[in-house]
Each structure stands twice: as C-alpha cells, then as structure tokens.
mmCIF file of C-alpha atoms in Angstrom:
data_model
loop_
_atom_site.group_PDB
_atom_site.id
_atom_site.type_symbol
_atom_site.label_atom_id
_atom_site.label_comp_id
_atom_site.label_asym_id
_atom_site.label_seq_id
_atom_site.Cartn_x
_atom_site.Cartn_y
_atom_site.Cartn_z
ATOM 1 C CA MET A 1 111.324 133.382 153.773
ATOM 2 C CA ASN A 2 114.510 134.839 152.324
ATOM 3 C CA ASP A 3 118.056 133.542 152.521
ATOM 4 C CA GLN A 4 119.032 135.471 155.603
ATOM 5 C CA GLU A 5 115.897 134.463 157.497
ATOM 6 C CA LEU A 6 116.544 130.829 156.670
ATOM 7 C CA LYS A 7 120.115 131.064 157.931
ATOM 8 C CA SER A 8 118.903 132.711 161.150
ATOM 9 C CA LEU A 9 116.313 129.990 161.582
ATOM 10 C CA TRP A 10 118.954 127.310 161.003
ATOM 11 C CA GLN A 11 121.329 128.876 163.494
ATOM 12 C CA SER A 12 118.605 129.357 166.104
ATOM 13 C CA GLN A 13 117.939 125.608 166.372
ATOM 14 C CA THR A 14 118.100 124.371 169.918
ATOM 15 C CA LEU A 15 120.085 121.173 169.816
ATOM 16 C CA MET A 16 121.818 119.290 172.585
ATOM 17 C CA THR A 17 125.413 120.472 172.312
ATOM 18 C CA GLY A 18 126.659 117.691 174.570
ATOM 19 C CA SER A 19 128.956 118.130 177.481
ATOM 20 C CA TYR A 20 132.037 115.953 177.582
ATOM 21 C CA SER A 21 134.487 116.069 180.427
ATOM 22 C CA LEU A 22 138.152 115.526 179.689
ATOM 23 C CA GLU A 23 138.070 112.393 181.849
ATOM 24 C CA GLN A 24 135.240 110.976 179.720
ATOM 25 C CA LEU A 25 137.133 111.749 176.501
ATOM 26 C CA GLN A 26 140.237 110.040 177.874
ATOM 27 C CA ARG A 27 138.146 107.003 178.807
ATOM 28 C CA ASP A 28 136.584 106.929 175.310
ATOM 29 C CA ALA A 29 140.013 107.212 173.683
ATOM 30 C CA ALA A 30 141.294 104.317 175.785
ATOM 31 C CA ALA A 31 138.227 102.210 174.917
ATOM 32 C CA PHE A 32 138.789 102.930 171.225
ATOM 33 C CA ARG A 33 142.449 101.899 171.503
ATOM 34 C CA ARG A 34 141.410 98.667 173.240
ATOM 35 C CA GLU A 35 138.932 97.937 170.428
ATOM 36 C CA THR A 36 141.637 98.471 167.772
ATOM 37 C CA VAL A 37 144.046 96.215 169.668
ATOM 38 C CA ARG A 38 141.301 93.563 169.967
ATOM 39 C CA ASP A 39 140.666 93.592 166.181
ATOM 40 C CA HIS A 40 144.385 93.372 165.505
ATOM 41 C CA THR A 41 144.827 90.572 168.033
ATOM 42 C CA GLY A 42 141.970 88.643 166.388
ATOM 43 C CA GLY A 43 143.864 88.651 163.063
ATOM 44 C CA MET A 44 147.094 87.611 164.781
ATOM 45 C CA ILE A 45 145.393 84.748 166.639
ATOM 46 C CA SER A 46 143.839 83.462 163.385
ATOM 47 C CA GLY A 47 147.284 83.523 161.726
ATOM 48 C CA ALA A 48 148.857 81.734 164.686
ATOM 49 C CA MET A 49 146.113 79.052 164.678
ATOM 50 C CA VAL A 50 146.680 78.322 160.970
ATOM 51 C CA ALA A 51 150.443 78.142 161.596
ATOM 52 C CA LEU A 52 149.931 75.723 164.510
ATOM 53 C CA ILE A 53 147.524 73.423 162.661
ATOM 54 C CA PHE A 54 149.619 73.205 159.499
ATOM 55 C CA GLY A 55 152.791 72.944 161.567
ATOM 56 C CA PHE A 56 151.284 69.866 163.196
ATOM 57 C CA TYR A 57 150.342 68.411 159.785
ATOM 58 C CA ALA A 58 153.874 69.100 158.514
ATOM 59 C CA TRP A 59 155.129 67.029 161.425
ATOM 60 C CA VAL A 60 152.800 64.032 161.061
ATOM 61 C CA LEU A 61 151.894 63.696 157.379
ATOM 62 C CA PRO A 62 153.749 60.980 155.429
ATOM 63 C CA VAL A 63 153.929 62.512 151.914
ATOM 64 C CA THR A 64 156.904 64.846 151.439
ATOM 65 C CA LEU A 65 155.097 67.191 149.045
ATOM 66 C CA MET A 66 152.216 67.583 151.499
ATOM 67 C CA ARG A 67 154.691 68.317 154.275
ATOM 68 C CA ILE A 68 156.403 70.950 152.107
ATOM 69 C CA GLY A 69 152.959 72.430 151.358
ATOM 70 C CA CYS A 70 152.162 72.584 155.081
ATOM 71 C CA GLY A 71 155.523 74.213 155.757
ATOM 72 C CA LEU A 72 154.782 76.847 153.102
ATOM 73 C CA VAL A 73 151.355 77.495 154.670
ATOM 74 C CA VAL A 74 153.083 78.022 158.030
ATOM 75 C CA LEU A 75 155.518 80.471 156.403
ATOM 76 C CA GLY A 76 152.539 82.112 154.637
ATOM 77 C CA SER A 77 150.798 82.565 157.994
ATOM 78 C CA PHE A 78 153.868 84.228 159.455
ATOM 79 C CA PHE A 79 154.017 86.467 156.380
ATOM 80 C CA PHE A 80 150.298 87.263 156.836
ATOM 81 C CA MET A 81 150.930 88.260 160.458
ATOM 82 C CA TYR A 82 153.909 90.369 159.416
ATOM 83 C CA GLN A 83 151.802 92.137 156.741
ATOM 84 C CA LEU A 84 149.000 92.690 159.257
ATOM 85 C CA GLN A 85 151.448 94.309 161.653
ATOM 86 C CA ARG A 86 153.191 96.381 158.973
ATOM 87 C CA ARG A 87 150.166 97.566 157.014
ATOM 88 C CA GLY A 88 148.154 98.115 160.183
ATOM 89 C CA SER A 89 150.728 100.547 161.472
ATOM 90 C CA ILE A 90 151.010 102.266 158.074
ATOM 91 C CA ARG A 91 147.245 102.731 157.950
ATOM 92 C CA LYS A 92 147.151 104.455 161.316
ATOM 93 C CA ARG A 93 146.785 108.154 160.708
ATOM 94 C CA PRO A 94 147.770 110.821 163.190
ATOM 95 C CA PRO A 95 144.690 112.311 164.902
ATOM 96 C CA GLU A 96 145.418 115.735 163.383
ATOM 97 C CA ALA A 97 144.790 114.228 159.930
ATOM 98 C CA LEU A 98 141.116 114.687 160.770
ATOM 99 C CA ALA A 99 141.635 118.424 160.486
ATOM 100 C CA LEU A 100 142.696 118.284 156.841
ATOM 101 C CA PRO A 101 140.464 120.027 154.298
ATOM 102 C CA PHE A 102 137.641 117.680 153.340
ATOM 103 C CA ILE A 103 138.793 116.978 149.772
ATOM 104 C CA THR A 104 142.309 116.034 150.939
ATOM 105 C CA TYR A 105 140.998 113.998 153.866
ATOM 106 C CA PHE A 106 138.425 112.176 151.776
ATOM 107 C CA ARG A 107 140.891 111.439 148.980
ATOM 108 C CA GLU A 108 143.464 110.041 151.400
ATOM 109 C CA ASP A 109 140.800 107.946 153.077
ATOM 110 C CA LEU A 110 139.614 106.499 149.759
ATOM 111 C CA ALA A 111 143.210 105.816 148.678
ATOM 112 C CA ARG A 112 143.899 104.003 151.962
ATOM 113 C CA GLN A 113 140.797 101.836 151.511
ATOM 114 C CA ARG A 114 141.753 101.123 147.880
ATOM 115 C CA ASP A 115 145.306 100.105 148.812
ATOM 116 C CA ALA A 116 144.013 97.873 151.601
ATOM 117 C CA LEU A 117 141.706 96.111 149.123
ATOM 118 C CA ARG A 118 144.444 95.733 146.521
ATOM 119 C CA SER A 119 146.812 94.270 149.112
ATOM 120 C CA VAL A 120 144.599 91.203 149.552
ATOM 121 C CA LEU A 121 146.949 89.107 147.400
ATOM 122 C CA TRP A 122 149.867 89.990 149.671
ATOM 123 C CA TYR A 123 147.871 88.715 152.608
ATOM 124 C CA ILE A 124 146.701 85.407 151.207
ATOM 125 C CA GLY A 125 149.053 84.778 148.258
ATOM 126 C CA PRO A 126 151.830 82.954 150.147
ATOM 127 C CA THR A 127 149.315 80.839 152.096
ATOM 128 C CA LEU A 128 147.557 79.998 148.843
ATOM 129 C CA LEU A 129 150.864 78.842 147.327
ATOM 130 C CA GLY A 130 151.391 76.489 150.282
ATOM 131 C CA LEU A 131 147.857 75.139 149.964
ATOM 132 C CA SER A 132 148.413 74.455 146.250
ATOM 133 C CA VAL A 133 151.569 72.429 146.989
ATOM 134 C CA PHE A 134 149.695 70.629 149.777
ATOM 135 C CA VAL A 135 146.845 69.670 147.430
ATOM 136 C CA TRP A 136 149.367 68.633 144.736
ATOM 137 C CA GLY A 137 150.923 66.392 147.370
ATOM 138 C CA MET A 138 147.523 64.767 147.962
ATOM 139 C CA ALA A 139 147.539 63.702 144.296
ATOM 140 C CA GLN A 140 150.799 61.728 144.714
ATOM 141 C CA PRO A 141 151.962 59.269 143.604
ATOM 142 C CA ASN A 142 149.347 59.250 140.820
ATOM 143 C CA PRO A 143 148.684 62.788 139.459
ATOM 144 C CA ALA A 144 145.521 61.444 137.796
ATOM 145 C CA ASP A 145 144.062 61.291 141.301
ATOM 146 C CA PHE A 146 144.368 65.038 141.654
ATOM 147 C CA PRO A 147 141.452 66.066 143.932
ATOM 148 C CA TRP A 148 139.799 68.655 141.717
ATOM 149 C CA GLN A 149 136.660 68.721 143.837
ATOM 150 C CA VAL A 150 138.597 69.440 147.025
ATOM 151 C CA THR A 151 140.719 71.992 145.198
ATOM 152 C CA SER A 152 137.707 73.836 143.839
ATOM 153 C CA VAL A 153 136.430 74.217 147.401
ATOM 154 C CA PHE A 154 139.616 76.228 148.137
ATOM 155 C CA ILE A 155 140.125 77.901 144.791
ATOM 156 C CA ILE A 156 136.669 79.180 143.839
ATOM 157 C CA PRO A 157 135.974 81.124 147.054
ATOM 158 C CA VAL A 158 139.482 82.597 146.968
ATOM 159 C CA VAL A 159 139.082 83.712 143.344
ATOM 160 C CA VAL A 160 135.670 85.232 144.151
ATOM 161 C CA VAL A 161 137.008 87.061 147.227
ATOM 162 C CA VAL A 162 140.038 88.411 145.342
ATOM 163 C CA ALA A 163 137.834 89.515 142.411
ATOM 164 C CA MET A 164 135.420 91.258 144.775
ATOM 165 C CA HIS A 165 138.303 93.074 146.457
ATOM 166 C CA PHE A 166 139.690 94.247 143.121
ATOM 167 C CA PHE A 167 136.257 95.317 141.910
ATOM 168 C CA ALA A 168 135.706 97.345 145.097
ATOM 169 C CA ALA A 169 139.197 98.877 144.702
ATOM 170 C CA HIS A 170 138.298 99.842 141.119
ATOM 171 C CA ARG A 171 135.106 101.570 142.315
ATOM 172 C CA LEU A 172 137.090 103.516 144.907
ATOM 173 C CA GLN A 173 139.589 104.533 142.217
ATOM 174 C CA ARG A 174 136.691 105.928 140.155
ATOM 175 C CA LYS A 175 135.634 108.056 143.143
ATOM 176 C CA ILE A 176 139.227 109.260 143.571
ATOM 177 C CA ASP A 177 139.354 110.213 139.880
ATOM 178 C CA GLN A 178 136.098 112.143 140.274
ATOM 179 C CA LEU A 179 137.581 114.094 143.195
ATOM 180 C CA ASP A 180 140.722 114.828 141.164
ATOM 181 C CA GLN A 181 138.602 116.010 138.254
ATOM 182 C CA LEU A 182 136.684 118.305 140.605
ATOM 183 C CA ASN A 183 139.917 119.958 141.666
ATOM 184 C CA GLU A 184 141.320 120.088 138.132
ATOM 185 C CA SER A 185 138.180 121.740 136.781
ATOM 186 C CA ALA A 186 138.398 124.296 139.574
ATOM 187 C CA GLU A 187 141.958 125.159 138.635
ATOM 188 C CA ILE A 188 141.213 125.808 134.942
ATOM 189 C CA MET B 1 157.343 121.450 174.926
ATOM 190 C CA SER B 2 156.982 118.689 177.552
ATOM 191 C CA LYS B 3 154.252 116.064 177.259
ATOM 192 C CA SER B 4 152.286 117.405 180.225
ATOM 193 C CA GLU B 5 152.421 120.979 178.867
ATOM 194 C CA ASN B 6 151.247 119.673 175.504
ATOM 195 C CA THR B 7 148.356 117.799 177.141
ATOM 196 C CA THR B 8 147.376 120.888 179.111
ATOM 197 C CA SER B 9 147.387 122.975 175.968
ATOM 198 C CA GLN B 10 145.339 120.283 174.179
ATOM 199 C CA ASP B 11 142.805 120.205 177.032
ATOM 200 C CA THR B 12 142.578 123.995 177.178
ATOM 201 C CA LEU B 13 142.163 124.258 173.419
ATOM 202 C CA TYR B 14 139.459 121.605 173.470
ATOM 203 C CA GLN B 15 137.530 123.382 176.222
ATOM 204 C CA GLU B 16 137.830 126.667 174.342
ATOM 205 C CA ALA B 17 136.704 125.050 171.084
ATOM 206 C CA ALA B 18 133.767 123.243 172.717
ATOM 207 C CA ARG B 19 132.630 126.455 174.387
ATOM 208 C CA ALA B 20 132.970 128.638 171.283
ATOM 209 C CA PHE B 21 131.774 126.220 168.589
ATOM 210 C CA GLY B 22 129.742 123.607 170.440
ATOM 211 C CA SER B 23 126.428 124.783 168.972
ATOM 212 C CA GLU B 24 127.737 124.809 165.404
ATOM 213 C CA VAL B 25 129.189 121.334 165.857
ATOM 214 C CA ALA B 26 125.822 120.082 167.151
ATOM 215 C CA ARG B 27 124.072 121.529 164.071
ATOM 216 C CA PHE B 28 126.600 119.961 161.708
ATOM 217 C CA VAL B 29 126.099 116.621 163.432
ATOM 218 C CA ALA B 30 122.329 117.007 162.979
ATOM 219 C CA GLY B 31 123.060 117.467 159.273
ATOM 220 C CA TYR B 32 124.817 114.091 159.188
ATOM 221 C CA GLU B 33 122.514 111.997 161.378
ATOM 222 C CA ARG B 34 118.767 112.331 161.955
ATOM 223 C CA ASP B 35 118.234 109.582 164.482
ATOM 224 C CA ASP B 36 118.420 111.052 168.000
ATOM 225 C CA ALA B 37 120.347 108.236 169.670
ATOM 226 C CA LYS B 38 122.798 107.850 166.792
ATOM 227 C CA ARG B 39 123.221 111.625 166.688
ATOM 228 C CA GLN B 40 124.331 111.647 170.325
ATOM 229 C CA ASP B 41 126.875 108.920 169.566
ATOM 230 C CA LEU B 42 128.137 110.830 166.542
ATOM 231 C CA LEU B 43 128.401 114.031 168.568
ATOM 232 C CA GLN B 44 130.480 112.201 171.141
ATOM 233 C CA GLU B 45 132.634 110.769 168.347
ATOM 234 C CA VAL B 46 133.207 114.274 166.955
ATOM 235 C CA HIS B 47 134.179 115.621 170.381
ATOM 236 C CA LEU B 48 136.579 112.733 170.915
ATOM 237 C CA ALA B 49 138.143 113.253 167.468
ATOM 238 C CA LEU B 50 138.387 116.980 168.116
ATOM 239 C CA TRP B 51 140.112 116.514 171.454
ATOM 240 C CA GLN B 52 142.562 113.993 169.977
ATOM 241 C CA SER B 53 143.275 116.103 166.908
ATOM 242 C CA LEU B 54 144.033 119.202 168.960
ATOM 243 C CA ALA B 55 147.236 117.519 170.157
ATOM 244 C CA GLY B 56 148.544 118.395 166.686
ATOM 245 C CA PHE B 57 147.154 121.932 166.501
ATOM 246 C CA LYS B 58 149.969 124.418 165.986
ATOM 247 C CA GLY B 59 148.021 127.311 164.554
ATOM 248 C CA GLN B 60 148.056 125.907 160.987
ATOM 249 C CA CYS B 61 144.634 127.544 160.549
ATOM 250 C CA SER B 62 142.106 129.264 162.788
ATOM 251 C CA LEU B 63 140.605 127.221 165.607
ATOM 252 C CA ARG B 64 137.183 127.576 163.971
ATOM 253 C CA THR B 65 138.409 126.165 160.648
ATOM 254 C CA TRP B 66 140.061 123.281 162.535
ATOM 255 C CA VAL B 67 136.896 122.479 164.509
ATOM 256 C CA TYR B 68 134.669 122.656 161.429
ATOM 257 C CA ARG B 69 137.005 120.414 159.411
ATOM 258 C CA VAL B 70 137.100 117.769 162.132
ATOM 259 C CA ALA B 71 133.311 117.880 162.579
ATOM 260 C CA HIS B 72 132.657 117.506 158.843
ATOM 261 C CA ASN B 73 135.305 114.849 158.256
ATOM 262 C CA VAL B 74 133.947 112.716 161.091
ATOM 263 C CA GLY B 75 130.373 113.379 159.879
ATOM 264 C CA ALA B 76 131.238 112.417 156.306
ATOM 265 C CA THR B 77 132.982 109.241 157.474
ATOM 266 C CA HIS B 78 129.853 108.406 159.466
ATOM 267 C CA VAL B 79 127.680 108.865 156.369
ATOM 268 C CA GLN B 80 129.978 106.674 154.268
ATOM 269 C CA ARG B 81 129.899 103.993 156.948
ATOM 270 C CA SER B 82 126.094 104.065 157.211
ATOM 271 C CA MET B 83 125.749 103.999 153.426
ATOM 272 C CA ARG B 84 127.909 100.890 153.278
ATOM 273 C CA SER B 85 125.709 99.160 155.859
ATOM 274 C CA VAL B 86 122.270 100.087 154.458
ATOM 275 C CA GLN B 87 123.102 100.979 150.822
ATOM 276 C CA ARG B 88 121.340 104.313 151.178
ATOM 277 C CA LYS B 89 121.548 106.433 148.041
ATOM 278 C CA SER B 90 122.631 110.047 148.149
ATOM 279 C CA THR B 91 121.811 112.521 145.432
ATOM 280 C CA ASN B 92 123.986 115.248 144.053
ATOM 281 C CA LEU B 93 122.880 118.846 143.615
ATOM 282 C CA GLU B 94 121.654 118.222 140.060
ATOM 283 C CA GLU B 95 119.378 115.377 141.150
ATOM 284 C CA ALA B 96 118.170 117.300 144.172
ATOM 285 C CA GLU B 97 117.115 120.119 141.841
ATOM 286 C CA LEU B 98 114.905 117.644 139.971
ATOM 287 C CA HIS B 99 113.303 116.198 143.088
ATOM 288 C CA VAL B 100 112.608 119.359 144.968
ATOM 289 C CA ASP B 101 109.201 118.515 146.360
ATOM 290 C CA GLU B 102 108.707 114.790 146.286
ATOM 291 C CA ARG B 103 108.590 114.082 149.990
ATOM 292 C CA ALA B 104 105.446 113.957 152.064
ATOM 293 C CA GLU B 105 104.720 116.993 154.161
ATOM 294 C CA ILE B 106 104.103 116.871 157.837
ATOM 295 C CA ILE B 107 101.989 119.572 159.373
ATOM 296 C CA LEU B 108 104.112 121.320 161.911
ATOM 297 C CA THR B 109 104.610 124.892 162.949
ATOM 298 C CA ASP B 110 105.807 127.028 160.070
ATOM 299 C CA SER B 111 109.418 127.416 161.094
ATOM 300 C CA ARG B 112 109.770 123.812 162.181
ATOM 301 C CA LEU B 113 108.353 122.709 158.882
ATOM 302 C CA ASP B 114 110.865 124.880 157.067
ATOM 303 C CA LEU B 115 113.654 123.332 159.086
ATOM 304 C CA GLU B 116 112.317 119.844 158.469
ATOM 305 C CA ARG B 117 112.259 120.450 154.751
ATOM 306 C CA VAL B 118 115.755 121.862 154.708
ATOM 307 C CA MET B 119 116.961 118.960 156.854
ATOM 308 C CA THR B 120 115.338 116.469 154.459
ATOM 309 C CA LEU B 121 117.104 118.120 151.552
ATOM 310 C CA ILE B 122 120.436 118.128 153.405
ATOM 311 C CA HIS B 123 120.164 114.459 154.295
ATOM 312 C CA SER B 124 119.490 113.515 150.688
ATOM 313 C CA LEU B 125 122.719 115.109 149.425
ATOM 314 C CA GLU B 126 126.147 113.617 148.810
ATOM 315 C CA VAL B 127 128.675 114.371 151.525
ATOM 316 C CA LEU B 128 130.510 117.195 149.777
ATOM 317 C CA ASP B 129 127.311 119.019 148.750
ATOM 318 C CA ARG B 130 125.950 118.407 152.231
ATOM 319 C CA GLU B 131 129.022 119.972 153.801
ATOM 320 C CA LEU B 132 128.730 122.987 151.511
ATOM 321 C CA MET B 133 125.089 123.480 152.362
ATOM 322 C CA LEU B 134 125.703 123.195 156.098
ATOM 323 C CA LEU B 135 128.515 125.735 155.908
ATOM 324 C CA TYR B 136 126.390 128.024 153.754
ATOM 325 C CA LEU B 137 123.600 127.883 156.341
ATOM 326 C CA GLU B 138 126.152 128.875 158.980
ATOM 327 C CA ASP B 139 126.637 132.009 156.863
ATOM 328 C CA LEU B 140 130.288 131.395 156.009
ATOM 329 C CA ASP B 141 131.765 133.207 153.039
ATOM 330 C CA ALA B 142 133.252 131.406 150.022
ATOM 331 C CA ALA B 143 136.847 131.844 151.263
ATOM 332 C CA SER B 144 136.070 130.236 154.636
ATOM 333 C CA ILE B 145 134.155 127.393 153.003
ATOM 334 C CA SER B 146 137.079 126.895 150.626
ATOM 335 C CA ALA B 147 139.529 126.656 153.579
ATOM 336 C CA ILE B 148 137.375 124.009 155.243
ATOM 337 C CA THR B 149 136.508 121.909 152.215
ATOM 338 C CA GLY B 150 139.669 122.291 150.146
ATOM 339 C CA LEU B 151 137.635 123.306 147.087
ATOM 340 C CA SER B 152 138.676 126.438 145.216
ATOM 341 C CA THR B 153 136.697 129.598 146.053
ATOM 342 C CA ARG B 154 135.414 129.630 142.478
ATOM 343 C CA ASN B 155 134.110 126.110 142.785
ATOM 344 C CA VAL B 156 132.538 126.967 146.131
ATOM 345 C CA ALA B 157 130.882 130.059 144.656
ATOM 346 C CA THR B 158 129.446 128.005 141.776
ATOM 347 C CA LYS B 159 128.046 125.382 144.102
ATOM 348 C CA VAL B 160 126.623 127.945 146.548
ATOM 349 C CA HIS B 161 125.010 129.695 143.601
ATOM 350 C CA ARG B 162 123.137 126.438 142.935
ATOM 351 C CA ILE B 163 122.271 125.848 146.564
ATOM 352 C CA LYS B 164 120.415 129.158 146.925
ATOM 353 C CA PRO B 165 117.583 128.514 144.425
ATOM 354 C CA LEU B 166 117.322 124.953 145.672
ATOM 355 C CA LEU B 167 116.597 126.159 149.198
ATOM 356 C CA THR B 168 114.288 128.906 147.974
ATOM 357 C CA SER B 169 112.256 126.486 145.874
ATOM 358 C CA ARG B 170 111.954 124.101 148.837
ATOM 359 C CA LEU B 171 110.522 126.854 150.978
ATOM 360 C CA SER B 172 108.408 128.541 148.313
ATOM 361 C CA ASN B 173 106.735 125.215 147.553
ATOM 362 C CA ARG B 174 105.759 124.992 151.194
ATOM 363 C CA SER B 175 104.399 128.568 151.136
ATOM 364 C CA LYS B 176 102.271 127.742 148.080
ATOM 365 C CA SER B 177 100.919 124.568 149.598
ATOM 366 C CA SER B 178 100.084 126.242 152.929
#
C-alpha cells in the first residue's frame, strides 16, 4: 500500500460524526459553567470555614499570642479567598483561545499550570504565618514547652506539598523550554 | 454587532463547520481516544469547544484551520489529562521508529488491519507528533499543517519526511507477515 492509498483508506473510515443540536450545546455549556462555579464555591466555603473556626478561637482562647495567631489565620483565609477569586478569573481563557496554533496554545496552557503551581505559597503562606504564631502562643509562658510534635504535624505536610508543587512546576518549565527550543531550531 | 446577531452568526458558523468538517473532526478524535464511550464524550467536548470558540471567529484564518486547531487542542488536552491519571507513556517519532513492529497482530480484513496498525502507531505518539500524523493522513500540505500547529513549514516538512517511512514500514511489515 502506498502513501496515497493509505491516506484514502484513513479518510474513508466510517466513524460516528455525532450530531449536536444548538440546544444541547447550550445545555452542555451551562452544565460546564455550573461545574466551574461549584469547584470555585468549594474553595470559598473551605476558606470561610477556616475563618469561622479560627475566628471563634480568637474570641475564646485566653493566651494573647494564640489569639493573635488565630486572627492572622482568619486574615490568611480571607487572603486565600481573595487569591482564589483573582487568580481564578485570570486563569479563565476566552473560548477562542482554543483556536490558537497548537504550539502557542500548548505553551500558554503549560505556563498557566506552572504559574498556578508556583502560586501555592501565595495561597497558604499567610495562613501558615498565623498558624506559626498560634503554635508559638501554645508554648507560652515557657518556650521550652514548645510543642514540636504538634508543629511537625503542620509543618512537614506543608513542606512536602510545597516541594511537590515546585517540583511539578519545574517539570512543566522543562517542557516549555523544549517547546521554545523546537521553535528556535526551526527559525535557524 | 448586537449580541443576538453575534449568537446567530456563531450558530450558523457552527452548523456550517459541523457539516463541512464533521467527518475530519471525528477522525481526529479517533486519533486521540480509542475507547468508544470516551471517544463519544471527547467528540461532544470538541463540538462544544468549537461552538463556544466560534463566538470569537472574525476570519483570522480559514474556517477549516479554526476547526482543526480546536479539535486538536481539545484532543491534546484530553491526552494530557488521561496521561496524568494513568501515567501512560507516549513515544516520540525517534522511539516509534525503533519499535515499529512490537505489538501483537490481530487477524482482521486487510484494510482494517492496516488501519488498526496505523491507529496503534498514532496512539503511541506524543501529542505534537500525533497531530502532525493525523494532519498528514488528511492529506494537508506543509503550509496548512504549519498554520494549524504553529510549527515552521520547514520543521513540518522534516517531521513529515520522518512520518512517511514510519508508516510504510508499519504496513510493509504486515504485508511480509501475511
């Protein structure tokens, strides 16, 4: 079989082309929007729950440092919700972006994923600061009683998660560099 | 242009695109997903993306180029997503050249077997090489492939030059074995 015969064979395949009415597409688009809103709302509810719980602690706890820590966690949660709102809307791409040439589309997509991974510190950093003050407050009045075991339960998973995010971002950057090299070599 | 006029134009463009390029889109989708049920979902996803994207179509390129880009971009995103969930490994053209005939053969009619073998090769490739091969099989010239992929025509020509013997060796191996 030669090239042309293979192409003819490929093009003669009988596949279901699918028939989608405009009403169905509108319904699908609405369902997709609802799903996105649901995901977003989930993040907002989590942030609000943390703010409520630590707000309550800030109200009832006796140690000033712990109360300051709780207040910082509340502020951190609000900051998290603000970041979620801001970055979420930045990440939204217009539908026509799907019609970009593949290399451009793919590169932008990888860069968006990389930036989202790198922004993890912006999401959890302020909350983490509040937690640190809170835990420091637990060690008062005698700093020798600092609860290292409790702290490690917070700190180790956070360090692992942040490291994993940065490692994944680094891998995406390598892919982006490969795409750039592909284009540069084509231009030589 | 008012919103309703824009929507009408979007709907009309979509219907025109689906009528003119529906078969090609279905073949591209088959190149990105082998499982029947998942393929139907992906096809629906492509049609939805196409309809949505056409709201921004202002003749920046031909309708065909637009449709093909959307189909491949959605297909490639689907592949990336599936690879993340099952850690499937794609090969590039160089590796595919080394593993031309490693897969088990199924006895089917001649042409179906040829298609199966080509499909197996396509599904083993990385997304960019896969897109190139699918466009090559649709008999597009280097300039059209370049407009869809964003690669330079020279780069496209080089890659297509490597695709040809790869396909030939796939099919000649079958001829020898039959």
